[in-house]
Amino acid sequence: MRPSTEPMRPASAPKIVFILGSAPDAVRSREWQRAPFDAIVAINNAWRVRDDWNYLLHAGDFPQSAMPGPELAVGRKIHTASEYVPAQNAYGGFVYAGATMSLTSAYWALHALKPDVLAFLGCDMNYDQAGPTHFYGYGNADPLRPDVTLQSLEAKTGRLMISAARQGCICVNLSHLDASRLVFPRVDIEELAEWSSSDAQLRAGRVLQQVDETELQRAEIRERTLGYYFPSGEYWLFLDQIDGRELRCLDNLWLAALGRKETTPALECSETVWKIAAAR
């Protein structure tokens, strides 16, 4: 159980939104005090980890039998696609942002809650190691499905980190797992609890300072030129309009903007797409 006496948060503390997923180490948060979090966003089954979550976001195929009972939903908000699709659309839509609930929940939080810090636990999306994939055992992992929007989780989380930093928000990973698909800086909960608002702003600014602006511009021009935007969020109905190779090229541009090199064989990406748009 968490300590019953919660410390008072200083006025200078940043607004921290905790994104809680279902990776095995999510249970570490059961020992954490409510401070320093302003809000806790649980994804799918993660509402079972702590009893003080504020928001639950779940996928459209999340079974009703796995939902919290009415008594647990009192004073909390449960959000479905009708609310998180418009939020993710505000950041470019599912094809570019990535169609998995960890990313969707983060973009929703950026849009709806306007945090200074997005702190993640249980969202590492690393399913290559032996053993249980989730804190409750084995589950279906979105990034393992053959989805054209999830070809590089590192690129998608990098895009999220840059989008957040532009909004004055720093993304951090609270995980202690050896491997993670998140490209965010790792931070211990004890360190995070000591941050001021200026600490968070300084770190968000550092993210932007380290971005390769030329590669970032190329990535954004390619997104606009490709035009893979589907307001309903149901991109799977338009797969005949989406070129997977172009999205792999786009992922490589986002990775390059972060100063990361893709380890897969180099693609013959057409430069025409962004050069034409840049000349307009």
XYZ file of N, CA and C in Angstrom:
840
model
N 0.837 -1.193 0.000
C 0.000 0.000 0.000
C 0.875 1.248 0.000
N 0.375 2.312 -0.646
C 1.109 3.566 -0.658
C 0.988 4.255 0.692
N 1.974 5.071 1.056
C 1.902 5.797 2.323
C 0.623 6.620 2.415
N 0.013 6.638 3.589
C -1.254 7.345 3.763
C -1.069 8.845 3.842
N 0.111 9.298 4.268
C 0.365 10.724 4.383
C 1.080 11.216 3.140
N 0.401 12.029 2.356
C 0.976 12.543 1.119
C 1.614 13.903 1.364
N 2.828 14.132 0.888
C 3.478 15.426 1.077
C 2.805 16.505 0.245
N 2.883 17.736 0.721
C 2.352 18.869 -0.029
C 3.285 19.176 -1.188
N 2.706 19.460 -2.353
C 3.515 19.790 -3.509
C 3.837 21.279 -3.493
N 5.094 21.632 -3.762
C 5.453 23.048 -3.780
C 4.790 23.765 -4.951
N 4.603 25.077 -4.791
C 3.956 25.861 -5.845
C 4.760 25.853 -7.134
N 6.065 25.633 -7.020
C 6.932 25.655 -8.200
C 6.963 24.322 -8.938
N 6.220 23.327 -8.452
C 6.261 22.002 -9.061
C 5.636 22.025 -10.451
N 6.178 21.242 -11.379
C 5.595 21.171 -12.726
C 4.313 20.341 -12.715
N 3.513 20.516 -13.743
C 2.316 19.696 -13.905
C 2.737 18.383 -14.545
N 2.658 17.301 -13.768
C 3.128 16.006 -14.221
C 1.941 15.078 -14.443
N 1.837 14.554 -15.651
C 0.819 13.561 -15.982
C 1.512 12.215 -16.124
N 1.017 11.246 -15.397
C 1.588 9.903 -15.348
C 0.810 9.004 -16.299
N 1.504 8.477 -17.328
C 0.903 7.555 -18.287
C 1.274 6.139 -17.860
N 0.287 5.360 -17.462
C 0.534 4.041 -16.875
C 0.053 2.939 -17.818
N 1.005 2.127 -18.280
C 0.687 1.003 -19.136
C 0.745 -0.310 -18.386
N 0.863 -1.406 -19.119
C 0.718 -2.732 -18.513
C 1.957 -3.605 -18.612
N 3.118 -3.021 -18.906
C 4.344 -3.814 -18.909
C 4.603 -4.354 -17.498
N 5.405 -5.418 -17.374
C 5.567 -6.061 -16.065
C 5.971 -5.139 -14.921
N 6.810 -4.137 -15.194
C 7.262 -3.303 -14.073
C 6.290 -2.195 -13.707
N 5.107 -2.172 -14.313
C 4.098 -1.180 -13.939
C 3.743 -1.283 -12.463
N 3.866 -2.484 -11.897
C 3.479 -2.691 -10.497
C 4.395 -1.952 -9.537
N 5.559 -1.516 -9.987
C 6.435 -0.726 -9.111
C 5.726 0.517 -8.606
N 4.806 1.040 -9.405
C 4.157 2.291 -9.029
C 3.195 2.134 -7.857
N 2.878 0.900 -7.476
C 1.978 0.697 -6.335
C 2.562 1.227 -5.039
N 3.876 1.325 -4.992
C 4.548 1.809 -3.782
C 4.765 3.319 -3.798
N 4.439 3.961 -4.897
C 4.698 5.388 -5.016
C 3.566 6.210 -4.429
N 3.936 7.319 -3.838
C 2.942 8.271 -3.371
C 2.252 8.939 -4.557
N 1.099 9.516 -4.281
C 0.369 10.212 -5.337
C 1.183 11.400 -5.863
N 1.760 12.148 -4.945
C 2.688 13.188 -5.379
C 3.889 12.476 -5.996
N 4.402 12.967 -7.091
C 4.249 14.301 -7.666
C 3.253 14.401 -8.820
N 2.353 13.452 -8.966
C 1.492 13.426 -10.141
C 0.264 14.307 -9.980
N -0.017 15.092 -11.009
C -1.250 15.868 -11.049
C -2.413 15.030 -11.559
N -2.103 14.089 -12.447
C -3.129 13.214 -12.999
C -2.482 11.894 -13.395
N -3.271 10.823 -13.303
C -2.821 9.496 -13.712
C -3.737 9.007 -14.824
N -3.130 8.693 -15.969
C -3.858 8.186 -17.127
C -3.536 6.702 -17.272
N -4.516 5.855 -17.038
C -4.337 4.413 -17.167
C -4.755 3.970 -18.567
N -4.008 3.018 -19.118
C -4.278 2.503 -20.459
C -4.799 1.077 -20.342
N -5.952 0.820 -20.902
C -6.544 -0.524 -20.909
C -6.556 -1.132 -19.501
N -5.882 -2.257 -19.308
C -5.937 -2.953 -18.012
C -5.155 -2.285 -16.891
N -4.420 -1.221 -17.184
C -3.567 -0.607 -16.163
C -4.357 0.021 -15.021
N -5.659 0.189 -15.160
C -6.451 0.706 -14.039
C -6.377 -0.228 -12.830
N -5.977 -1.482 -13.063
C -5.863 -2.452 -11.974
C -4.607 -2.245 -11.131
N -3.651 -1.478 -11.628
C -2.367 -1.340 -10.945
C -2.488 -0.453 -9.709
N -3.159 0.683 -9.863
C -3.342 1.625 -8.753
C -4.826 1.942 -8.615
N -5.195 2.412 -7.436
C -6.609 2.732 -7.205
C -6.896 4.234 -7.254
N -5.908 5.030 -7.691
C -6.093 6.484 -7.683
C -5.948 7.099 -9.073
N -6.230 6.328 -10.124
C -6.167 6.871 -11.477
C -7.315 7.857 -11.702
N -7.074 8.790 -12.625
C -8.086 9.800 -12.957
C -8.796 9.523 -14.270
N -8.019 9.001 -15.234
C -8.548 8.795 -16.581
C -8.184 7.392 -17.051
N -9.121 6.767 -17.740
C -8.867 5.487 -18.383
C -9.137 5.640 -19.866
N -8.148 5.316 -20.673
C -8.316 5.286 -22.119
C -8.187 3.846 -22.570
N -9.146 3.384 -23.351
C -9.097 1.997 -23.787
C -9.378 1.880 -25.269
N -8.842 0.824 -25.851
C -9.016 0.574 -27.278
C -10.458 0.173 -27.577
N -10.845 0.289 -28.839
C -12.211 -0.021 -29.218
C -12.593 -1.466 -28.999
N -11.590 -2.375 -29.038
C -11.880 -3.791 -28.838
C -11.620 -4.246 -27.408
N -11.469 -3.304 -26.489
C -11.251 -3.664 -25.085
C -12.539 -4.288 -24.548
N -12.460 -5.499 -23.999
C -13.694 -6.191 -23.588
C -14.391 -5.525 -22.402
N -15.693 -5.522 -22.442
C -16.477 -4.941 -21.356
C -16.187 -5.651 -20.033
N -15.900 -6.942 -20.109
C -15.624 -7.720 -18.900
C -14.351 -7.273 -18.189
N -13.467 -6.563 -18.903
C -12.216 -6.092 -18.315
C -12.301 -4.667 -17.799
N -13.454 -4.028 -17.961
C -13.629 -2.643 -17.520
C -13.791 -2.584 -15.997
N -13.406 -1.471 -15.375
C -13.652 -1.312 -13.937
C -15.148 -1.244 -13.655
N -15.540 -1.738 -12.502
C -16.939 -1.705 -12.123
C -17.425 -0.289 -11.871
N -18.743 -0.092 -11.838
C -19.314 1.255 -11.644
C -18.809 1.950 -10.392
N -18.565 1.173 -9.319
C -18.112 1.783 -8.078
C -16.712 2.360 -8.208
N -15.892 1.776 -9.097
C -14.535 2.270 -9.296
C -14.485 3.448 -10.263
N -15.518 3.597 -11.052
C -15.537 4.670 -12.046
C -16.068 5.983 -11.491
N -16.562 5.985 -10.277
C -17.111 7.204 -9.678
C -16.012 8.259 -9.539
N -16.274 9.446 -10.043
C -15.312 10.542 -9.932
C -14.155 10.454 -10.900
N -14.201 9.502 -11.824
C -13.141 9.338 -12.810
C -13.752 9.446 -14.200
N -12.895 9.526 -15.199
C -13.383 9.657 -16.566
C -12.808 8.555 -17.435
N -13.669 7.938 -18.227
C -13.265 6.892 -19.151
C -13.451 7.418 -20.563
N -12.377 7.384 -21.342
C -12.384 7.991 -22.673
C -12.260 6.922 -23.755
N -13.046 7.095 -24.792
C -13.051 6.181 -25.927
C -12.630 6.934 -27.184
N -12.738 6.254 -28.312
C -12.258 6.817 -29.572
C -12.895 8.157 -29.908
N -14.142 8.363 -29.530
C -14.813 9.618 -29.871
C -14.100 10.818 -29.281
N -13.299 10.590 -28.228
C -12.562 11.683 -27.597
C -11.076 11.669 -27.945
N -10.473 10.489 -28.054
C -9.037 10.506 -28.326
C -8.689 10.559 -29.809
N -9.604 10.219 -30.688
C -9.312 10.380 -32.114
C -9.127 11.851 -32.487
N -10.036 12.769 -32.085
C -9.816 14.186 -32.401
C -8.516 14.730 -31.804
N -8.161 14.251 -30.610
C -6.923 14.714 -29.980
C -5.710 14.277 -30.791
N -5.693 13.013 -31.222
C -4.551 12.553 -32.012
C -4.541 13.203 -33.393
N -5.716 13.501 -33.924
C -5.781 14.214 -35.199
C -5.129 15.588 -35.112
N -5.213 16.204 -33.939
C -4.617 17.531 -33.754
C -3.097 17.491 -33.905
N -2.520 16.298 -33.801
C -1.068 16.138 -33.936
C -0.703 15.365 -35.201
N -1.607 15.348 -36.180
C -1.277 14.752 -37.463
C -2.016 13.485 -37.808
N -2.685 12.866 -36.829
C -3.458 11.670 -37.113
C -2.725 10.375 -36.833
N -3.455 9.272 -36.891
C -2.950 7.972 -36.466
C -1.826 7.438 -37.341
N -1.858 7.686 -38.630
C -0.839 7.121 -39.507
C 0.540 7.668 -39.149
N 0.627 8.942 -38.851
C 1.908 9.559 -38.526
C 2.257 9.431 -37.040
N 1.253 9.507 -36.166
C 1.511 9.467 -34.727
C 1.703 8.041 -34.217
N 1.118 7.056 -34.905
C 1.264 5.662 -34.492
C 0.024 5.140 -33.800
N -0.517 4.043 -34.324
C -1.790 3.526 -33.822
C -1.589 2.452 -32.764
N -1.098 2.869 -31.600
C -1.065 1.998 -30.434
C -1.434 2.845 -29.228
N -2.064 2.228 -28.219
C -2.691 3.010 -27.164
C -1.691 3.804 -26.315
N -0.461 3.369 -26.205
C 0.525 4.163 -25.449
C 0.719 5.525 -26.101
N 0.832 5.531 -27.418
C 1.013 6.780 -28.145
C -0.278 7.588 -28.175
N -1.391 6.918 -28.415
C -2.681 7.606 -28.458
C -2.978 8.280 -27.131
N -2.746 7.579 -26.029
C -3.013 8.149 -24.700
C -2.114 9.353 -24.432
N -0.879 9.282 -24.894
C 0.050 10.392 -24.685
C -0.387 11.624 -25.463
N -0.761 11.436 -26.725
C -1.222 12.589 -27.510
C -2.516 13.153 -26.939
N -3.395 12.280 -26.451
C -4.618 12.774 -25.798
C -4.266 13.628 -24.583
N -3.322 13.154 -23.769
C -2.928 13.902 -22.566
C -2.304 15.241 -22.936
N -1.469 15.263 -23.964
C -0.889 16.532 -24.420
C -1.977 17.508 -24.816
N -2.964 17.013 -25.520
C -4.030 17.861 -26.048
C -4.997 18.314 -24.951
N -5.390 17.400 -24.080
C -6.448 17.682 -23.109
C -5.937 18.234 -21.792
N -4.753 17.810 -21.347
C -4.294 18.142 -19.999
C -3.172 19.162 -19.967
N -2.495 19.384 -21.098
C -1.430 20.397 -21.214
C -0.385 20.273 -20.095
N 0.273 19.121 -19.985
C 1.246 18.942 -18.895
C 2.593 19.599 -19.176
N 3.386 19.735 -18.128
C 4.798 20.109 -18.260
C 5.669 18.868 -18.424
N 5.195 17.749 -17.868
C 5.926 16.481 -17.930
C 4.939 15.365 -18.250
N 5.294 14.516 -19.203
C 4.605 13.245 -19.420
C 5.544 12.147 -18.934
N 5.167 11.476 -17.857
C 6.005 10.444 -17.258
C 5.389 9.074 -17.533
N 6.162 8.189 -18.143
C 5.660 6.888 -18.592
C 6.208 5.754 -17.734
N 5.336 4.796 -17.442
C 5.749 3.536 -16.837
C 4.862 2.437 -17.412
N 5.476 1.297 -17.712
C 4.699 0.191 -18.251
C 4.359 0.346 -19.717
N 5.090 1.207 -20.413
C 4.815 1.492 -21.824
C 6.021 1.212 -22.710
N 6.908 0.320 -22.292
C 8.166 0.118 -23.008
C 7.993 -0.579 -24.354
N 6.890 -1.283 -24.533
C 6.578 -1.933 -25.812
C 7.709 -2.832 -26.290
N 8.368 -3.480 -25.337
C 9.469 -4.386 -25.661
C 8.985 -5.813 -25.413
N 8.716 -6.533 -26.473
C 8.138 -7.873 -26.351
C 9.089 -8.963 -26.817
N 10.382 -8.645 -26.901
C 11.356 -9.595 -27.420
C 11.938 -10.500 -26.340
N 11.771 -10.112 -25.081
C 12.377 -10.879 -24.006
C 11.458 -12.019 -23.568
N 12.066 -13.040 -22.970
C 11.289 -14.163 -22.459
C 10.512 -13.733 -21.223
N 9.404 -14.418 -20.973
C 8.614 -14.128 -19.791
C 7.350 -13.376 -20.119
N 6.556 -13.068 -19.097
C 5.270 -12.397 -19.303
C 5.434 -11.053 -20.002
N 4.486 -10.720 -20.852
C 4.525 -9.457 -21.586
C 3.842 -8.333 -20.829
N 2.971 -8.684 -19.867
C 2.183 -7.704 -19.130
C 2.195 -8.052 -17.638
N 1.824 -7.102 -16.798
C 1.860 -7.345 -15.361
C 0.890 -8.446 -14.949
N -0.140 -8.683 -15.752
C -1.133 -9.713 -15.440
C -0.845 -11.028 -16.163
N 0.295 -11.126 -16.840
C 0.657 -12.345 -17.548
C 0.950 -12.064 -19.001
N 0.232 -12.733 -19.885
C 0.448 -12.583 -21.316
C -0.766 -11.911 -21.949
N -0.502 -10.990 -22.837
C -1.590 -10.285 -23.497
C -1.246 -10.011 -24.947
N -2.206 -9.481 -25.651
C -1.986 -9.122 -27.045
C -1.278 -7.781 -27.120
N -0.169 -7.747 -27.833
C 0.641 -6.531 -27.926
C 0.390 -5.836 -29.257
N -0.162 -4.631 -29.207
C -0.459 -3.892 -30.436
C 0.732 -3.795 -31.385
N 1.917 -3.415 -30.892
C 3.028 -3.226 -31.833
C 3.480 -4.502 -32.539
N 3.038 -5.673 -32.092
C 3.439 -6.900 -32.751
C 2.543 -7.244 -33.939
N 1.424 -6.552 -34.055
C 0.567 -6.845 -35.195
C 1.168 -6.204 -36.446
N 0.886 -6.748 -37.616
C 1.450 -6.177 -38.856
C 0.737 -4.882 -39.229
N 1.148 -3.810 -38.605
C 0.478 -2.529 -38.802
C 1.423 -1.547 -39.485
N 0.970 -0.929 -40.543
C 1.811 -0.041 -41.332
C 2.242 1.193 -40.545
N 1.503 1.560 -39.496
C 1.851 2.755 -38.718
C 2.885 2.472 -37.635
N 3.226 1.200 -37.421
C 4.096 0.843 -36.302
C 5.374 0.151 -36.762
N 5.915 0.583 -37.868
C 7.120 -0.052 -38.392
C 8.356 0.300 -37.571
N 8.393 1.477 -36.981
C 9.496 1.874 -36.096
C 8.904 2.565 -34.878
N 8.860 1.852 -33.769
C 8.344 2.451 -32.535
C 9.264 3.557 -32.041
N 10.561 3.410 -32.312
C 11.499 4.465 -31.903
C 11.206 5.768 -32.642
N 10.919 5.669 -33.926
C 10.589 6.870 -34.691
C 9.298 7.500 -34.186
N 8.311 6.662 -33.884
C 7.022 7.183 -33.439
C 7.134 7.831 -32.061
N 7.919 7.232 -31.159
C 8.068 7.849 -29.842
C 8.943 9.097 -29.917
N 9.887 9.111 -30.874
C 10.678 10.321 -31.092
C 9.822 11.469 -31.595
N 8.914 11.154 -32.499
C 7.983 12.180 -32.992
C 7.150 12.736 -31.844
N 6.676 11.849 -30.971
C 5.917 12.290 -29.805
C 6.759 13.192 -28.914
N 8.004 12.810 -28.662
C 8.874 13.600 -27.783
C 9.094 15.005 -28.339
N 9.294 15.100 -29.653
C 9.485 16.414 -30.267
C 8.190 17.223 -30.219
N 7.060 16.582 -30.493
C 5.774 17.274 -30.440
C 5.509 17.818 -29.040
N 5.821 17.019 -28.025
C 5.621 17.453 -26.649
C 6.555 18.621 -26.304
N 7.830 18.500 -26.696
C 8.805 19.545 -26.378
C 8.410 20.878 -26.993
N 7.852 20.844 -28.181
C 7.381 22.075 -28.808
C 6.260 22.722 -28.009
N 5.574 21.925 -27.235
C 4.480 22.412 -26.394
C 4.984 22.746 -24.994
N 6.303 22.649 -24.801
C 6.889 22.942 -23.498
C 6.807 21.800 -22.524
N 6.670 20.571 -23.023
C 6.511 19.383 -22.187
C 7.646 18.415 -22.449
N 8.212 17.849 -21.402
C 9.267 16.861 -21.535
C 8.697 15.470 -21.268
N 8.999 14.517 -22.155
C 8.612 13.123 -21.957
C 9.751 12.393 -21.248
N 9.420 11.610 -20.208
C 10.432 10.839 -19.490
C 9.932 9.419 -19.283
N 10.868 8.511 -19.143
C 10.563 7.101 -18.933
C 10.984 6.712 -17.522
N 10.043 6.250 -16.714
C 10.311 5.856 -15.333
C 10.675 4.378 -15.208
N 10.742 3.683 -16.325
C 10.978 2.246 -16.325
C 12.374 1.889 -15.838
N 12.471 0.715 -15.212
C 13.759 0.132 -14.850
C 14.082 -1.079 -15.715
N 13.263 -1.373 -16.718
C 13.550 -2.487 -17.604
C 14.814 -2.197 -18.413
N 15.548 -3.235 -18.731
C 16.805 -3.063 -19.468
C 16.564 -2.478 -20.852
N 15.489 -2.911 -21.513
C 15.221 -2.479 -22.878
C 13.898 -1.741 -22.947
N 13.843 -0.763 -23.826
C 12.615 -0.002 -24.025
C 12.599 0.508 -25.454
N 11.409 0.569 -26.050
C 11.269 1.158 -27.379
C 11.060 2.661 -27.291
N 10.868 3.170 -26.091
C 10.741 4.609 -25.892
C 12.117 5.252 -25.988
N 12.201 6.387 -26.676
C 13.486 7.086 -26.802
C 13.618 8.203 -25.772
N 12.695 8.273 -24.836
C 12.709 9.345 -23.839
C 13.843 9.140 -22.835
N 14.320 10.225 -22.224
C 15.311 10.075 -21.157
C 14.725 9.326 -19.966
N 15.568 8.534 -19.321
C 15.145 7.780 -18.134
C 15.328 8.656 -16.897
N 14.349 8.583 -16.015
C 14.384 9.367 -14.778
C 13.838 8.491 -13.662
N 14.431 8.562 -12.480
C 13.890 7.875 -11.311
C 12.788 8.719 -10.690
N 11.814 8.062 -10.083
C 10.685 8.773 -9.497
C 11.142 9.740 -8.410
N 12.189 9.370 -7.672
C 12.687 10.256 -6.608
C 13.246 11.540 -7.195
N 13.941 11.422 -8.318
C 14.480 12.608 -8.983
C 13.348 13.472 -9.529
N 12.381 12.834 -10.174
C 11.269 13.572 -10.757
C 10.504 14.356 -9.701
N 10.369 13.789 -8.524
C 9.630 14.447 -7.445
C 10.283 15.744 -6.993
N 11.575 15.907 -7.302
C 12.300 17.102 -6.891
C 12.303 18.198 -7.958
N 11.783 17.906 -9.128
C 11.827 18.890 -10.210
C 10.937 20.086 -9.936
N 11.392 21.239 -10.408
C 10.564 22.441 -10.445
C 10.044 22.612 -11.869
N 9.155 23.561 -12.050
C 8.655 23.843 -13.400
C 9.786 24.262 -14.324
N 10.732 25.031 -13.788
C 11.856 25.471 -14.615
C 12.743 24.298 -15.015
N 12.870 23.282 -14.139
C 13.632 22.087 -14.489
C 13.000 21.394 -15.695
N 11.679 21.266 -15.666
C 10.975 20.609 -16.770
C 11.117 21.407 -18.057
N 10.973 22.716 -17.967
C 11.083 23.558 -19.155
C 12.495 23.509 -19.738
N 13.491 23.484 -18.870
C 14.873 23.405 -19.323
C 15.114 22.122 -20.111
N 14.582 21.011 -19.613
C 14.769 19.726 -20.277
C 14.005 19.657 -21.599
N 12.815 20.240 -21.645
C 12.080 20.292 -22.908
C 12.849 21.118 -23.932
N 13.448 22.204 -23.486
C 14.240 23.034 -24.377
C 15.460 22.305 -24.902
N 16.058 21.462 -24.077
C 17.238 20.707 -24.511
C 16.881 19.718 -25.612
N 15.685 19.135 -25.516
C 15.246 18.223 -26.576
C 15.244 18.949 -27.911
N 14.679 20.146 -27.936
C 14.586 20.902 -29.181
C 15.960 21.351 -29.665
N 16.849 21.671 -28.739
C 18.195 22.087 -29.120
C 18.966 20.972 -29.809
N 18.655 19.733 -29.461
C 19.383 18.592 -30.006
C 18.786 18.072 -31.308
N 17.654 18.630 -31.718
C 16.990 18.174 -32.937
C 17.714 18.727 -34.167
N 17.871 17.892 -35.165
C 18.408 18.329 -36.455
C 17.258 18.986 -37.219
N 17.284 20.309 -37.318
C 16.174 21.050 -37.903
C 15.967 20.727 -39.381
N 17.043 20.462 -40.081
C 16.901 20.129 -41.501
C 16.141 18.825 -41.684
N 16.509 17.814 -40.919
C 15.823 16.528 -41.019
C 14.386 16.630 -40.515
N 14.171 17.438 -39.493
C 12.822 17.641 -38.982
C 11.935 18.285 -40.042
N 12.467 19.283 -40.712
C 11.699 19.933 -41.773
C 11.373 18.943 -42.888
N 12.327 18.101 -43.233
C 12.080 17.107 -44.278
C 10.979 16.142 -43.855
N 10.989 15.733 -42.596
C 9.959 14.818 -42.101
C 8.587 15.465 -42.170
N 8.495 16.704 -41.758
C 7.193 17.376 -41.735
C 6.683 17.669 -43.149
N 7.583 18.014 -44.044
C 7.181 18.231 -45.436
C 6.679 16.929 -46.052
N 7.373 15.826 -45.749
C 6.940 14.537 -46.295
C 5.555 14.174 -45.760
N 5.284 14.435 -44.487
C 3.953 14.147 -43.943
C 2.878 14.934 -44.683
N 3.122 16.221 -44.849
C 2.114 17.053 -45.519
C 1.905 16.625 -46.966
N 2.994 16.270 -47.632
C 2.903 15.927 -49.041
C 2.236 14.570 -49.258
N 2.543 13.603 -48.406
C 1.907 12.301 -48.526
C 0.407 12.388 -48.264
N 0.025 13.213 -47.308
C -1.394 13.440 -47.060
C -2.131 12.243 -46.483
N -1.461 11.436 -45.678
C -2.105 10.266 -45.083
C -2.873 10.680 -43.823
N -3.934 11.415 -44.043
C -4.730 11.927 -42.920
C -6.174 11.470 -43.104
N -6.685 10.744 -42.112
C -8.033 10.190 -42.179
C -8.761 10.577 -40.892
N -9.618 11.606 -40.945
C -10.229 12.184 -39.748
C -10.961 11.195 -38.855
N -11.519 10.142 -39.426
C -12.249 9.163 -38.617
C -11.322 8.334 -37.741
N -10.031 8.345 -38.060
C -9.080 7.497 -37.357
C -9.037 6.075 -37.891
N -9.958 5.732 -38.787
C -10.053 4.371 -39.309
C -9.161 4.212 -40.550
N -7.870 4.389 -40.346
C -6.903 4.359 -41.442
C -6.882 2.996 -42.125
N -7.253 1.938 -41.401
C -7.216 0.596 -41.974
C -8.218 0.417 -43.123
N -9.161 1.347 -43.246
C -10.094 1.301 -44.367
C -9.493 1.904 -45.632
N -8.315 2.484 -45.502
C -7.695 3.198 -46.623
C -6.275 2.684 -46.902
N -6.017 1.438 -46.566
C -4.668 0.899 -46.723
C -4.192 0.926 -48.165
N -5.132 0.892 -49.110
C -4.735 0.952 -50.515
C -4.175 2.313 -50.899
N -4.380 3.322 -50.019
C -3.867 4.667 -50.270
C -2.560 4.940 -49.525
N -2.105 3.979 -48.736
C -0.929 4.187 -47.887
C 0.218 3.317 -48.389
N 1.336 3.954 -48.657
C 2.536 3.258 -49.135
C 3.454 2.984 -47.941
N 3.599 1.704 -47.592
C 4.425 1.344 -46.447
C 5.869 1.761 -46.591
N 6.400 1.719 -47.799
C 7.780 2.153 -48.031
C 7.940 3.638 -47.743
N 6.960 4.441 -48.144
C 7.029 5.873 -47.859
C 7.008 6.124 -46.353
N 6.236 5.327 -45.632
C 6.207 5.501 -44.175
C 7.522 5.069 -43.546
N 8.169 4.056 -44.081
C 9.494 3.670 -43.569
C 10.501 4.784 -43.819
N 10.409 5.401 -44.977
C 11.272 6.544 -45.262
C 10.994 7.685 -44.292
N 9.721 7.909 -44.016
C 9.342 8.956 -43.068
C 9.889 8.651 -41.676
N 9.769 7.402 -41.244
C 10.327 7.017 -39.944
C 11.827 7.307 -39.892
N 12.523 7.017 -40.978
C 13.964 7.271 -41.012
C 14.284 8.757 -40.862
N 13.424 9.601 -41.425
C 13.626 11.041 -41.289
C 13.438 11.488 -39.838
N 12.413 10.952 -39.163
C 12.208 11.302 -37.755
C 13.387 10.821 -36.897
N 13.893 9.627 -37.201
C 15.059 9.134 -36.473
C 16.276 10.019 -36.735
N 16.449 10.444 -37.976
C 17.560 11.331 -38.313
C 17.433 12.666 -37.588
N 16.206 13.150 -37.426
C 15.993 14.405 -36.696
C 16.445 14.280 -35.249
N 16.393 13.057 -34.730
C 16.831 12.796 -33.354
C 18.306 12.422 -33.275
N 18.962 12.376 -34.446
C 20.363 11.992 -34.462
C 20.580 10.509 -34.332
N 19.544 9.731 -34.645
C 19.640 8.276 -34.556
C 19.712 7.690 -35.965
N 20.452 6.615 -36.106
C 20.567 5.954 -37.392
C 19.747 4.673 -37.390
N 18.997 4.469 -38.455
C 18.214 3.248 -38.591
C 19.151 2.076 -38.858
N 18.880 0.958 -38.172
C 19.753 -0.205 -38.313
C 19.327 -1.117 -39.460
N 18.144 -0.914 -39.997
C 17.687 -1.732 -41.109
C 18.374 -1.274 -42.393
N 18.403 -2.109 -43.420
C 19.046 -1.714 -44.687
C 18.470 -0.415 -45.226
N 19.335 0.389 -45.807
C 18.917 1.696 -46.312
C 17.858 1.534 -47.400
N 16.868 2.404 -47.355
C 15.812 2.410 -48.355
C 16.147 3.413 -49.447
N 15.687 3.119 -50.630
C 15.832 4.082 -51.723
C 14.625 5.010 -51.668
N 14.738 6.025 -50.826
C 13.629 6.949 -50.605
C 13.686 8.084 -51.620
N 12.568 8.338 -52.225
C 12.508 9.399 -53.220
C 12.611 10.754 -52.552
N 13.526 11.563 -53.057
C 13.666 12.920 -52.543
C 12.668 13.856 -53.204
N 12.039 13.390 -54.260
C 11.122 14.251 -55.016
C 9.973 14.729 -54.147
N 9.486 13.845 -53.265
C 8.314 14.160 -52.454
C 8.499 15.446 -51.678
N 9.627 15.553 -50.955
C 9.793 16.741 -50.113
C 10.374 17.930 -50.886
N 11.132 17.666 -51.941
C 11.695 18.772 -52.708
C 10.610 19.572 -53.424
N 9.613 18.861 -53.974
C 8.513 19.561 -54.642
C 7.756 20.409 -53.647
N 7.484 19.817 -52.462
C 6.737 20.567 -51.454
C 7.540 21.760 -50.950
N 8.842 21.588 -50.784
C 9.677 22.677 -50.281
C 9.733 23.849 -51.248
N 9.564 23.548 -52.545
C 9.630 24.604 -53.555
C 8.332 25.385 -53.693
N 7.267 24.883 -53.078
C 5.973 25.557 -53.216
C 5.936 26.853 -52.418
